[in-house]
Short mmCIF file of C-alpha atoms and ligand atoms in Angstrom, two decimals:
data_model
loop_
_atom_site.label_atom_id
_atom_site.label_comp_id
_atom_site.label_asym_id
_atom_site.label_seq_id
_atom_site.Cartn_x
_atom_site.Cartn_y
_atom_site.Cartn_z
CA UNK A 1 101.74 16.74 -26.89
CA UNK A 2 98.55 14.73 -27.46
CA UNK A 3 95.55 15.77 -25.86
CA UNK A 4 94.80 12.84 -23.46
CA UNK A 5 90.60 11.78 -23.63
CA UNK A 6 88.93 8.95 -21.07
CA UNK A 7 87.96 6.04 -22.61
CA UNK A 8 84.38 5.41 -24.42
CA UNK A 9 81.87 5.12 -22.51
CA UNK A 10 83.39 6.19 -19.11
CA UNK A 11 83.02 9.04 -17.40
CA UNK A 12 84.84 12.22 -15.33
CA UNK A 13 82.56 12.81 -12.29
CA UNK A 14 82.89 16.38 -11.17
CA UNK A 15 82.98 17.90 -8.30
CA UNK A 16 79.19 19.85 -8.92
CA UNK A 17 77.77 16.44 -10.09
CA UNK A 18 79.05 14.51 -7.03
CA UNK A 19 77.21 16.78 -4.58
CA UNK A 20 74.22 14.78 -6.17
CA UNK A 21 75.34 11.26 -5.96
CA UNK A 22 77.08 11.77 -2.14
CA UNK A 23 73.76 12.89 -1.07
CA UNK A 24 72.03 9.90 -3.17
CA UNK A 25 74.55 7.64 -1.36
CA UNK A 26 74.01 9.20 2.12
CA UNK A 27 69.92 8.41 1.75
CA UNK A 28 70.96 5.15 0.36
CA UNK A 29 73.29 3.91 3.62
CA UNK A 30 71.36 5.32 6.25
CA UNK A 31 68.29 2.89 4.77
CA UNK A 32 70.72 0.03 4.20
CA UNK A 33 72.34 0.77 8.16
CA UNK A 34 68.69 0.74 9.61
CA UNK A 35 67.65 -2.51 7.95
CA UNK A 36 71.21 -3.74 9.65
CA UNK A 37 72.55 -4.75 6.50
CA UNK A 38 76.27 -4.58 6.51
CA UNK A 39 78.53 -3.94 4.11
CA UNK A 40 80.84 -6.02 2.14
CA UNK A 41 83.86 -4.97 -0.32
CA UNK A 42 85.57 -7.44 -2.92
CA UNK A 43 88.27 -6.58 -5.46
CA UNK A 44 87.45 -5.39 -8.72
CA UNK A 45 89.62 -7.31 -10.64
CA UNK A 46 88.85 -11.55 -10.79
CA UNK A 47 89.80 -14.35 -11.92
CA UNK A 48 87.94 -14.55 -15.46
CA UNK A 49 86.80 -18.13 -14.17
CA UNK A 50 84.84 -16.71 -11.90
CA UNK A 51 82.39 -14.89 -14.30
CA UNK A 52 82.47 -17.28 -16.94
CA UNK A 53 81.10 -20.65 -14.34
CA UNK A 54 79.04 -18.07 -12.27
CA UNK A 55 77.36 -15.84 -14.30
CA UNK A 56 77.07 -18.56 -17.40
CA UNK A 57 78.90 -18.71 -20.47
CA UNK A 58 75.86 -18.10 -22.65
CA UNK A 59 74.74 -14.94 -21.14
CA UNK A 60 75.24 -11.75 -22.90
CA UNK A 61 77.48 -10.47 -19.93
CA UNK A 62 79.90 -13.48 -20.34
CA UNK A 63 80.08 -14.04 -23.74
CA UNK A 64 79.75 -10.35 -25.01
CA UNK A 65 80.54 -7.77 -22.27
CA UNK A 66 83.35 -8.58 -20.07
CA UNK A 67 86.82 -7.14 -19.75
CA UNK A 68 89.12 -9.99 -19.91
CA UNK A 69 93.04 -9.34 -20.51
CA UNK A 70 95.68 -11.67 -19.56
CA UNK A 71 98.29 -10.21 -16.91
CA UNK A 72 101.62 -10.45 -16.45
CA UNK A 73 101.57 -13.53 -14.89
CA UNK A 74 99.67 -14.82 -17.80
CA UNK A 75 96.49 -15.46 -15.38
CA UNK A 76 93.09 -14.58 -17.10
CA UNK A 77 91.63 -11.42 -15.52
CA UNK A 78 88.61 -9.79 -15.78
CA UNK A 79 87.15 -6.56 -14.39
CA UNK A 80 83.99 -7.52 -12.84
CA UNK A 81 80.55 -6.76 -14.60
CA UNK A 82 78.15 -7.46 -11.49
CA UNK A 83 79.20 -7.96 -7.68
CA UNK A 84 76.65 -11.53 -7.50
CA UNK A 85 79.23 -13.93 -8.32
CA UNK A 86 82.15 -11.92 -6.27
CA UNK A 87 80.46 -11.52 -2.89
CA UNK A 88 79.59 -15.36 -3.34
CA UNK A 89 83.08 -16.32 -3.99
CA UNK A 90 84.29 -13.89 -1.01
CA UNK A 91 81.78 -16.07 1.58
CA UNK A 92 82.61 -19.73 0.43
CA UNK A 93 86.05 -18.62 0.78
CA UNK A 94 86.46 -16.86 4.07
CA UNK A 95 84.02 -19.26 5.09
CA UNK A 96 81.12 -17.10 6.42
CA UNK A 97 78.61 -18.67 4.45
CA UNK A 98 75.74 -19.35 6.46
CA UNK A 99 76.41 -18.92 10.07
CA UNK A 100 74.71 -17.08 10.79
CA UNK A 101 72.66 -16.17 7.68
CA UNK A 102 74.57 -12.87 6.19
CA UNK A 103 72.79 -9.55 4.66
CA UNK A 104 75.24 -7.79 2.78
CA UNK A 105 75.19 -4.93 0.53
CA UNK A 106 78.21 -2.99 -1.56
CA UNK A 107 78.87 -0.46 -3.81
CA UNK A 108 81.29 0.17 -6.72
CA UNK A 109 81.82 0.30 -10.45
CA UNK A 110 81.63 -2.81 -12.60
CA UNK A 111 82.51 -2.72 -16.42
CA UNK A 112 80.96 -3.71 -19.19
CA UNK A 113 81.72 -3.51 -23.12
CA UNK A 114 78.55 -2.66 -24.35
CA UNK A 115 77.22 0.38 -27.03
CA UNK A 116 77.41 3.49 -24.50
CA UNK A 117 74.06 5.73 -24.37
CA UNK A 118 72.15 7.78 -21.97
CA UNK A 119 71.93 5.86 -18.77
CA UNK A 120 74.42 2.75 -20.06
CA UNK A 121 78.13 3.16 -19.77
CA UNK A 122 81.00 0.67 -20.11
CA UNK A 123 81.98 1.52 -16.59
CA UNK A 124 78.79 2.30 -14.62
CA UNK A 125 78.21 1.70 -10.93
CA UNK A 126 76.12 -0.52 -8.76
CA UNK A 127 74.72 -0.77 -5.25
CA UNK A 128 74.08 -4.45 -4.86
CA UNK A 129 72.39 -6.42 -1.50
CA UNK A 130 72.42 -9.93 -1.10
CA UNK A 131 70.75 -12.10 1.46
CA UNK A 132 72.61 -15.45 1.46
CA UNK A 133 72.04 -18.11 3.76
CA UNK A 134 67.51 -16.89 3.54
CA UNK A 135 65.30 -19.68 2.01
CA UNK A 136 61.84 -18.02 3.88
CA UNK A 137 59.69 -16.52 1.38
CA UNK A 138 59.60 -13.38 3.42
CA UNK A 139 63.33 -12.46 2.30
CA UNK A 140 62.17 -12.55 -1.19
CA UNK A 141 59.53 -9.70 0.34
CA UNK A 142 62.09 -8.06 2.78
CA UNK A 143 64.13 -7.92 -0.59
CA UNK A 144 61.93 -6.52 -2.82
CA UNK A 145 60.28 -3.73 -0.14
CA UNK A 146 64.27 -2.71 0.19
CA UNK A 147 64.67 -2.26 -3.43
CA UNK A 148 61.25 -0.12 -3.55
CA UNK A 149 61.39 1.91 -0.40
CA UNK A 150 65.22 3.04 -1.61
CA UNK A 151 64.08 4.36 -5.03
CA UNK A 152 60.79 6.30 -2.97
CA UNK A 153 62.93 7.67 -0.35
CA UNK A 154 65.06 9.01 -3.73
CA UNK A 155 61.93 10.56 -4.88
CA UNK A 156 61.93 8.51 -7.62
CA UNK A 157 58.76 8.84 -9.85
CA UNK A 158 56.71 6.65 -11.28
CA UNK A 159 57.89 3.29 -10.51
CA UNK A 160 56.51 -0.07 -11.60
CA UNK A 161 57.73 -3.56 -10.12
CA UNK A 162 57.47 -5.93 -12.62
CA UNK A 163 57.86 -9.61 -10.93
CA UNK A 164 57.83 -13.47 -12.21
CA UNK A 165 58.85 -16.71 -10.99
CA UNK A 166 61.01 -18.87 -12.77
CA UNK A 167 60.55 -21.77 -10.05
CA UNK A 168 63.37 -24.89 -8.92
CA UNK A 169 65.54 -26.66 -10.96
CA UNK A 170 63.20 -29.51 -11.87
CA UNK A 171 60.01 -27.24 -12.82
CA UNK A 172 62.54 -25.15 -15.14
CA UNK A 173 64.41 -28.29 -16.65
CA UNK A 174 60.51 -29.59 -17.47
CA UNK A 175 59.53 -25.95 -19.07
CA UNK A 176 62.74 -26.38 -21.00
CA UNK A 177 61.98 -29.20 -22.71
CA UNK A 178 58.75 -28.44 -24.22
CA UNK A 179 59.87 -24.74 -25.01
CA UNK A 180 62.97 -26.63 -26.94
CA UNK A 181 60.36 -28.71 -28.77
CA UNK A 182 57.96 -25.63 -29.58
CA UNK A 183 61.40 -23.63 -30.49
CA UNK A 184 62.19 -26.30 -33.06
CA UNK A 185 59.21 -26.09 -35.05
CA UNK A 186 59.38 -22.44 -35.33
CA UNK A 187 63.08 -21.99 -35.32
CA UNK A 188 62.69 -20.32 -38.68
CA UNK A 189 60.08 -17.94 -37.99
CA UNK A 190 62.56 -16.61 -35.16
CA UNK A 191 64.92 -13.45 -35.10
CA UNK A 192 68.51 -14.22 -35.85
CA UNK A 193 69.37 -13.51 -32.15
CA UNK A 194 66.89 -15.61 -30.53
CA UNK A 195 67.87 -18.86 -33.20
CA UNK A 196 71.64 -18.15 -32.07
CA UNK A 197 70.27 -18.98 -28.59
CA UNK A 198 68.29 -21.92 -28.81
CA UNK A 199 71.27 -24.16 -28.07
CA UNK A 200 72.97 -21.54 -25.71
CA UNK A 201 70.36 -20.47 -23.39
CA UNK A 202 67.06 -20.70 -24.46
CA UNK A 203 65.38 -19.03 -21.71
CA UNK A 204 66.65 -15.98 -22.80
CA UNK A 205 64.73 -16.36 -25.83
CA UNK A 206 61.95 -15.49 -23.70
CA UNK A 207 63.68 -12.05 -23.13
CA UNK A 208 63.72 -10.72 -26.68
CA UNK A 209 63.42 -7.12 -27.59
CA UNK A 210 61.80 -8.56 -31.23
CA UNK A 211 58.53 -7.37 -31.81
CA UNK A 212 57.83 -10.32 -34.29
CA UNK A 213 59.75 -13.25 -31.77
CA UNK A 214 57.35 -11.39 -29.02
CA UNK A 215 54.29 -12.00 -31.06
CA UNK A 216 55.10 -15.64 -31.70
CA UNK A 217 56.17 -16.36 -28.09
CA UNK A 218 52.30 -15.88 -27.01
CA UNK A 219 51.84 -19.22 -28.40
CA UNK A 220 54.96 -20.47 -26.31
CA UNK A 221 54.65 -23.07 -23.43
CA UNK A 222 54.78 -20.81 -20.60
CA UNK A 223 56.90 -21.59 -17.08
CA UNK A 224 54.50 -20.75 -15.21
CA UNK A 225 52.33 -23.92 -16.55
CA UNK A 226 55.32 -26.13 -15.37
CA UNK A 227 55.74 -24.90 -11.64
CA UNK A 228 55.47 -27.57 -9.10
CA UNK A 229 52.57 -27.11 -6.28
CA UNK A 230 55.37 -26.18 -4.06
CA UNK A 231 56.63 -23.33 -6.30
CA UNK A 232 53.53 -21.98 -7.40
CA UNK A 233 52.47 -21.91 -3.24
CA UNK A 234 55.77 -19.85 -2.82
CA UNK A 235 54.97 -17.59 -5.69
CA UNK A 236 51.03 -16.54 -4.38
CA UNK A 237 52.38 -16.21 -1.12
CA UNK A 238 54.92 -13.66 -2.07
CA UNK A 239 52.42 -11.78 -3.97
CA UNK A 240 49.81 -11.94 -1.26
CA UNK A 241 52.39 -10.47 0.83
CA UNK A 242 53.19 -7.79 -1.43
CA UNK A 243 49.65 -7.12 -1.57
CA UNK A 244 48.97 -6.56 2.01
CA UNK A 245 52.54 -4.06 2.23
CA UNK A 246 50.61 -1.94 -0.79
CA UNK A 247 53.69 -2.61 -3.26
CA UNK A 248 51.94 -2.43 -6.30
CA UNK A 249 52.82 -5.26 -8.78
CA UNK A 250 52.88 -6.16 -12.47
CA UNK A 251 53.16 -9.96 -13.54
CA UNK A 252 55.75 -10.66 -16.68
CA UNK A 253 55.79 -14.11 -17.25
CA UNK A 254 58.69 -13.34 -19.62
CA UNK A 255 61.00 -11.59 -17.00
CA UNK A 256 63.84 -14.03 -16.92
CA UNK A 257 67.07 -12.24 -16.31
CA UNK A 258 70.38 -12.18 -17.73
CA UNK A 259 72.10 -13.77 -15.69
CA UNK A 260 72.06 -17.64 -15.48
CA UNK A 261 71.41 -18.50 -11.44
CA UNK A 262 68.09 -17.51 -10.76
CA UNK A 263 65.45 -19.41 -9.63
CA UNK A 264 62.04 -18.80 -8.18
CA UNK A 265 61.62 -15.04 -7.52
CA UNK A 266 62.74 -12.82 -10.17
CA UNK A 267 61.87 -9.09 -10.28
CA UNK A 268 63.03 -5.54 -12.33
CA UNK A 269 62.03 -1.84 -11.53
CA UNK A 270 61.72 0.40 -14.18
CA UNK A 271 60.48 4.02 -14.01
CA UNK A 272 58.66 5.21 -16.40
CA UNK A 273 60.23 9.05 -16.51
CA UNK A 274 64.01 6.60 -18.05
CA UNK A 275 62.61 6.38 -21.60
CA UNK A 276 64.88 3.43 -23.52
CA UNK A 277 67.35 2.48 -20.49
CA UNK A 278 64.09 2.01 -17.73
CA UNK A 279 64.98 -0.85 -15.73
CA UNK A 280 66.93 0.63 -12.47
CA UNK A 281 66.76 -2.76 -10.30
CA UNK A 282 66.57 -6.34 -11.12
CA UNK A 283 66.66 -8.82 -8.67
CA UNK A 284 65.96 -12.50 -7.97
CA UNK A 285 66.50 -15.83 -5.99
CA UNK A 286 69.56 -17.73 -6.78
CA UNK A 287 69.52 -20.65 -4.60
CA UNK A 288 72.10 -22.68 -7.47
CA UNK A 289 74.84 -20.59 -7.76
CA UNK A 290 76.60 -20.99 -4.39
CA UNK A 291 76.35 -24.62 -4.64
CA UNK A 292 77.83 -24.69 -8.05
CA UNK A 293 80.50 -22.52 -7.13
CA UNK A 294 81.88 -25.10 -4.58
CA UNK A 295 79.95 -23.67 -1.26
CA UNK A 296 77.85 -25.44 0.26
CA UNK A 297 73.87 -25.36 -0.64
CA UNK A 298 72.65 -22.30 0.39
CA UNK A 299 69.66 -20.33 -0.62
CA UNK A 300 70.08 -16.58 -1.06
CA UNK A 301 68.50 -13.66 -3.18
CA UNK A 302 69.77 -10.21 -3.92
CA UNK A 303 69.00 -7.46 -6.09
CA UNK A 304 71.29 -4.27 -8.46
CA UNK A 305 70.70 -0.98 -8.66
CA UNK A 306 72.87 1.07 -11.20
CA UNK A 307 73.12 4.18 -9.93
CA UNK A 308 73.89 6.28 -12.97
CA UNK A 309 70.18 5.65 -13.95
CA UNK A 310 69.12 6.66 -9.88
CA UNK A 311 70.81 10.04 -11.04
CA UNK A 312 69.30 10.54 -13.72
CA UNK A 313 65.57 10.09 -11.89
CA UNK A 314 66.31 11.36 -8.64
CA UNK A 315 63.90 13.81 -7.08
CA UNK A 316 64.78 17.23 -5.10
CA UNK A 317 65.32 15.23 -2.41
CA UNK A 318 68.83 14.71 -3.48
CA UNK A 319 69.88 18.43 -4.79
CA UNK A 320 70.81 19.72 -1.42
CA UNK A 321 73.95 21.37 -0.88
CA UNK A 322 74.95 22.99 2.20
CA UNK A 323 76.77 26.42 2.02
CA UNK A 324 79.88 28.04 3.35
CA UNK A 325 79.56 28.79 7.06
CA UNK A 326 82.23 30.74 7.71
CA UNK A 327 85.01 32.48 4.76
CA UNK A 328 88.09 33.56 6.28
CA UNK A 329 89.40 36.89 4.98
CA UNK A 330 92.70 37.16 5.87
CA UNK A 331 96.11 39.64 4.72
CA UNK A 332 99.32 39.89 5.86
CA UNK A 333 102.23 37.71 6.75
CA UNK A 334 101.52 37.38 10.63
CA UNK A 335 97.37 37.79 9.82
CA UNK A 336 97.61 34.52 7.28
CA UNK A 337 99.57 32.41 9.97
CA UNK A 338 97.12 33.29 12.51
CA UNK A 339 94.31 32.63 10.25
CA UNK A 340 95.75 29.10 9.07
CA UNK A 341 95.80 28.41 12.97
CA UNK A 342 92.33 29.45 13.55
CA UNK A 343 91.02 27.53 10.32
CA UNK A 344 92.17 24.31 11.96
CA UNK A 345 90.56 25.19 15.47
CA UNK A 346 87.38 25.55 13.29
CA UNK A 347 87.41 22.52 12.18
CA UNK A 348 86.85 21.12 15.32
CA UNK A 349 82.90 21.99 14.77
CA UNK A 350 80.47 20.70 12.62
CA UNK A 351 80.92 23.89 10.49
CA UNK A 352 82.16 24.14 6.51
CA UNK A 353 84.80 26.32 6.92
CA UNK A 354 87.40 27.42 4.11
CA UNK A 355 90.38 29.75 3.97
CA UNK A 356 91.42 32.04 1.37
CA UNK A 357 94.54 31.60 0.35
CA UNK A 358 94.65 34.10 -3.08
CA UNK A 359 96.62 36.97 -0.51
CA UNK A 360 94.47 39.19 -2.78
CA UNK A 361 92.73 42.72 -1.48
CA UNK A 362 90.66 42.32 1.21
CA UNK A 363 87.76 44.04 -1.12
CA UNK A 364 88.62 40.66 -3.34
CA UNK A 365 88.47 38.13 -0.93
CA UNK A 366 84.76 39.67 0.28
CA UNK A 367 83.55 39.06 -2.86
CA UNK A 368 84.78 35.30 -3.13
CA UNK A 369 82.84 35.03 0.19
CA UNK A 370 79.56 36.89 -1.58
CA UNK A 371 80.14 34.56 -4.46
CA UNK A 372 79.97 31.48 -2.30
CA UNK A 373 77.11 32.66 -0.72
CA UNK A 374 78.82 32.28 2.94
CA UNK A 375 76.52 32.69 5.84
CA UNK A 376 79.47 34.90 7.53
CA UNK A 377 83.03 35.74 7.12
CA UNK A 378 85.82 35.98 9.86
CA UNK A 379 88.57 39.02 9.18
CA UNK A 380 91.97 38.97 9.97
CA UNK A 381 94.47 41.60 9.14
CA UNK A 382 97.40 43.49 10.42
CA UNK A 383 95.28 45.73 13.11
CA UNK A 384 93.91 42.22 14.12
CA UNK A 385 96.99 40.11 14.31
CA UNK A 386 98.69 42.89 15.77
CA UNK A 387 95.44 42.59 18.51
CA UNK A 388 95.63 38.59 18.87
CA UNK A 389 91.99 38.83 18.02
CA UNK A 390 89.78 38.51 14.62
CA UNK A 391 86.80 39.45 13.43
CA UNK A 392 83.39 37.49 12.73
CA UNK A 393 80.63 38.88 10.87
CA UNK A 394 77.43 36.70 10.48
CA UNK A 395 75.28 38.12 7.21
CA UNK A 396 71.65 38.37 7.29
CA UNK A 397 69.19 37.88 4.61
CA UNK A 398 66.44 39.87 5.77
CA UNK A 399 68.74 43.52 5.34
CA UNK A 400 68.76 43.55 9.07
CA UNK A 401 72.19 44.85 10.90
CA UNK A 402 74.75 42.54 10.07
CA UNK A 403 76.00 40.91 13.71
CA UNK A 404 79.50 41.73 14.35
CA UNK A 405 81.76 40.17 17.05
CA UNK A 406 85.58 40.93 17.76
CA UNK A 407 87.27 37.91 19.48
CA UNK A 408 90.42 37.10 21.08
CA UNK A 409 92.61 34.03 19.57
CA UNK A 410 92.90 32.12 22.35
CA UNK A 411 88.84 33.07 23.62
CA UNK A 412 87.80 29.94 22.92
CA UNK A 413 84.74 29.68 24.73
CA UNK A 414 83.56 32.84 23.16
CA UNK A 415 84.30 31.89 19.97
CA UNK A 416 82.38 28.72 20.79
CA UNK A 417 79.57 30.28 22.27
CA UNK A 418 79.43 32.55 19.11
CA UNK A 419 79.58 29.38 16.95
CA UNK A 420 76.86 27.59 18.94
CA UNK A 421 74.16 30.90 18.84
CA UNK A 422 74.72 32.14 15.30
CA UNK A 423 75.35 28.81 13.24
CA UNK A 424 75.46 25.56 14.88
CA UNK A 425 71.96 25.84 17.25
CA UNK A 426 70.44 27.95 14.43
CA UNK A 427 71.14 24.90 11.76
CA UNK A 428 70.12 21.98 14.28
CA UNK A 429 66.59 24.11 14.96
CA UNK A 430 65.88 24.31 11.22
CA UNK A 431 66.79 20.68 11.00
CA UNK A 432 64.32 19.18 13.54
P1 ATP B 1 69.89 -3.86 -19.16
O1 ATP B 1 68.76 -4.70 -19.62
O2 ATP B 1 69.55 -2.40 -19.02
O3 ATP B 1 71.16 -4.11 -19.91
P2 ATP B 1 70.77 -5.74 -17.21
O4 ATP B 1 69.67 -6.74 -17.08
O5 ATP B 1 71.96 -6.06 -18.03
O6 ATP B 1 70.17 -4.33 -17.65
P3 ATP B 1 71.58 -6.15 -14.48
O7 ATP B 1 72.69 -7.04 -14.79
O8 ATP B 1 70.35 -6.68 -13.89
O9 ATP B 1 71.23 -5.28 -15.76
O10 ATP B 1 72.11 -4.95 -13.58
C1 ATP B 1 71.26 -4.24 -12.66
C2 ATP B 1 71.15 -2.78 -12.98
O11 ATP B 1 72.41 -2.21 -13.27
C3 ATP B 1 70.33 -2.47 -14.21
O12 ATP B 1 68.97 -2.49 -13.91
C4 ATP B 1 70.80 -1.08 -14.56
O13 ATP B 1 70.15 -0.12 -13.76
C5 ATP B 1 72.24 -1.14 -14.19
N1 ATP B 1 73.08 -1.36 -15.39
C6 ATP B 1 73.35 -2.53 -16.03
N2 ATP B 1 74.18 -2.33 -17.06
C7 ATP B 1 74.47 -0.99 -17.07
C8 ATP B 1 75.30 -0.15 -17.87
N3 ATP B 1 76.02 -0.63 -18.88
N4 ATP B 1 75.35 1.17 -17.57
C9 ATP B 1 74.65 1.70 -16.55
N5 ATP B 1 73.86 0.95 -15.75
C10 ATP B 1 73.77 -0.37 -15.99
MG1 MG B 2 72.64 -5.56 -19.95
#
C-alpha cells in the first residue's frame, strides 16, 4: 500500500508542539476577553467572488495564491486566504453592521499557494481583529497598542512597528496619477515584476523587494506629498498618540499592503530575531471595502497575526506545561473497575489525572508514573479492592518521607480534603 504524505507546505501539529500554541492561544484570549472583544467564526470555504471583488483582483493573494476549485454544484469555491473580506461579508449579511459599532476577533487557518519556507506555509493560521463600524482616530491607536501589547505579553523580542498612511480615496487617486506619469518614463529601468504591475496595481510597485526598483523609487512622487490637510491631521495625531503610550515607531512611506482596501492607517510588525519571513502583523484602515461589498459605508480597521511565525518567536512565557497530578496504579479485575470509577470522581477537581490502562506489573506502572514525572500516584490492587479503599501517595522532591494516605471509596470528603492540602491549595499558593 502507498505510504500516504500531507500535502506541501502543510503541516501535522503534534501533540508536544501544541502544548506551545494552546498556551500561546490561552495568553492571546484572555487579552482579547479583557479588551471585550468578542469573537466571531465564518466558514472556511467561500464563494471565490468574494476574494476576487474584496481583496482585489490584482493583488498577489487573488491573482497568485488562492485555492479555487469548482464543486459539485459547479459553484466557484475558494478556501479563504485572510478572514478581512469574510467577517465583512458575515456583518452586511446578518445585518450587524454598525449597531452598535462591533470589535471582533477570530482565529483559524487560511490557505495560500505560495513557495513553503520557514515561517510561510500554504496552510498557515491567523488570529485576526477587526473594529468595524470605528472612524475615531483612537481605534487606529486602540488597534495598534492590541497588536503590540499581544506580541510583549508573548515575550516576543525585539519588535519594531513600522507605520504609514496611505490617506482617502481622493488623496490616493491624486498620488496615483503622478506616480503613473513618473512610472512611465522609467518603465524600462523597472524590474519585470514591478512593469507587470503598472497597469494592475501600481501601488504595489511601491512594495518591491528589488534592490535596483528600491533605489529608483527615491526619486518617486511620494503619498505622503498628496495627503489632504485632513489626512495628514489624522496621521500626526495618531503618531502623537503613539508617542505619549511609549509605542515606539518607525515611518515607511512605502508600507502599502497587499491587500487592495486600505486607506489611511497602515502598519506591519516585524521582529527582528524572524530573519527572511519578519513581518508577524500587518494591519490597516479599510474604510472602502464594506461599502464596495454592498454594506453600507462604514469605517473599520483590523489587523493579522500568523501565528506560525508567533511560535517560532515566542518567549518562555509560553513553554509551560503542567504535570501529572495524580497516576493511578491499578491491577486486578475488581481493582481496575474500582479504579475506572474513582478516575471519573477525580475528575470532578481541577486536577490532571490519568489511568493506566497497560494491566502491566505494578513495578511497571510505577515507573510510567516516574516517567511522567507525577506529583503522586493512587494504588489500587486486590488487598485494596478487597478493602473498598485505595491508596494515595504524594512524592516529594526534597527526599523527605513520602506522605501516604489509605482512603475509603466512598470517603469522599477525605479524599477531598486530601486533594485540597496536598495538590489543589498547594498549586493555587504557588500561583498567586
Ligand atoms: P508576507 O509579506 O510575509 O507574505 P503578507 O503581507 O502576505 O505577508 P498578510 O496578508 O498581511 O501577510 O497576513 C498577516 C500575517 O499573516 C503576516 O504578517 C504573516 O505573519 C502571516 N502570514 C501571511 N502569509 C503566511 C504564510 N503563507 N504562512 C505563514 N504565515 C503567513
Ligand atoms: Mg504574502
Amino acid at each position: 500500500m502507498n505510504n500516504f504524505k500531507n500535502l506541501r507546505g502543510t503541516v501535522d501539529l503534534l501533540p508536544d508542539q501544541l502544548i506551545k500554541w494552546q498556551n500561546v492561544e490561552k495568553i492571546i484570549l484572555e487579552q482579547l476577553f479583557r479588551a471585550s472583544i468578542k469573537e466571531i467564526r465564518t466558514p472556511i470555504l467561500e464563494m471565490t467572488e468574494l476574494f476576487t471583488r474584496g481583496i482585489g483582483e490584482g493583488t498577489d493573494v487573488v491573482s497568485k495564491e488562492m485555492y479555487t476549485f469548482l464543486d459539485r454544484g459547479e459553484r466557484s469555491c475558494t478556501l479563504r486566504p485572510e478572514g478581512t473580506a469574510s467577517v465583512a461579508r458575515a456583518l452586511i449579511q446578518n445585518g450587524i453592521l454598525n449597531k452598535p459599532p462591533q470589535k471582533l476577533w477570530y482565529m483559524g487557518p487560511m490557505f495560500r499557494y505560495e513557495r513553503p519556507q520557514a515561517g510561510r506555509q500554504r496552510q498557515f493560521h491567523q488570529l485576526g481583529v477587526e473594529f468595524v463600524g470605528f472612524e475615531s482616530l483612537r481605534s487606529d491607536v486602540e488597534i495598534i497598542t492590541l497588536a503590540w501589547d499581544i506580541l510583549e505579553k508573548l515575550g516576543i523580542k525585539e519588535l519594531n512597528l513600522e507605520i504609514n498612511t496611505l490617506g482617502d480615496n481622493t488623496d490616493r487617486s491624486n498620488f496615483q496619477k503622478a506616480f503613473l506619469e513618473w512610472l512611465k518614463v522609467n518603465t524600462n529601468s523597472l524590474d519585470l515584476d514591478s512593469q507587470k504591475r503598472i497597469d494592475k496595481n501600481p501601488l504595489r510597485i511601491l512594495d518591491t523587494k528589488n534592490v535596483q526598483t528600491k533605489k529608483l523609487l527615491e526619486n518617486a512622487p511620494r503619498l505622503f506629498d498628496f495627503l489632504s490637510e485632513k489626512s495628514l491631521k489624522r496621521y500626526l495625531n495618531i503618531k502623537e498618540q503613539l508617542k505619549i503610550l511609549k509605542i515606539p515607531y518607525v515611518e515607511n512611506f512605502n508600507l502599502v499592503r497587499g491587500l487592495d482596501y486600505y486607506t489611511h492607517t497602515a502598519f506591519e510588525i516585524t521582529s527582528g530575531s524572524l530573519g527572511s519571513q519578519a513581518t508577524v502583523c500587518g494591519g490597516g484602515r479599510y474604510d472602502n471595502l464594506i461599502n464596495q461589498m454592498g454594506g453600507t459605508e462604514t469605517p473599520a480597521i483590523g489587523f493579522a497575526i500568523g501565528l506560525e511565525r508567533l511560535i517560532l518567536l515566542a518567549g518562555k512565557e509560553v513553554e509551560e506545561n503542567r504535570a501529572t497530578d495524580i497516576y493511578i496504579v491499578n491491577k486486578g479485575l475488581q481493582a481496575e473497575t474500582l479504579a475506572m470509577d474513582l478516575s471519573r470522581k477525580l475528575r470532578n477537581y481541577d486536577l490532571i489525572a490519568e489511568l493506566d490502562l497497560s494491566g502491566a506489573s505494578f513495578s511497571k506502572q510505577f515507573k510510567k508514573a516516574n516517567k511522567l514525572k507525577s506529583k503522586s500516584i493512587i494504588v489500587i490492587g486486590d488487598d485494596e479492592a478487597i478493602k473498598n479503599e485505595f491508596i494515595i501517595r504524594l512524592f516529594n522532591n526534597n527526599n523527605s518521607e513520602n506522605k501516604e494516605e489509605t482512603i475509603s471509596l466512598d470517603d469522599h470528603i477525605k479524599l477531598g480534603n486530601w486533594l485540597d492540602e496536598n495538590l489543589l491549595l498547594k498549586r493555587s499558593s504557588i500561583n498567586k
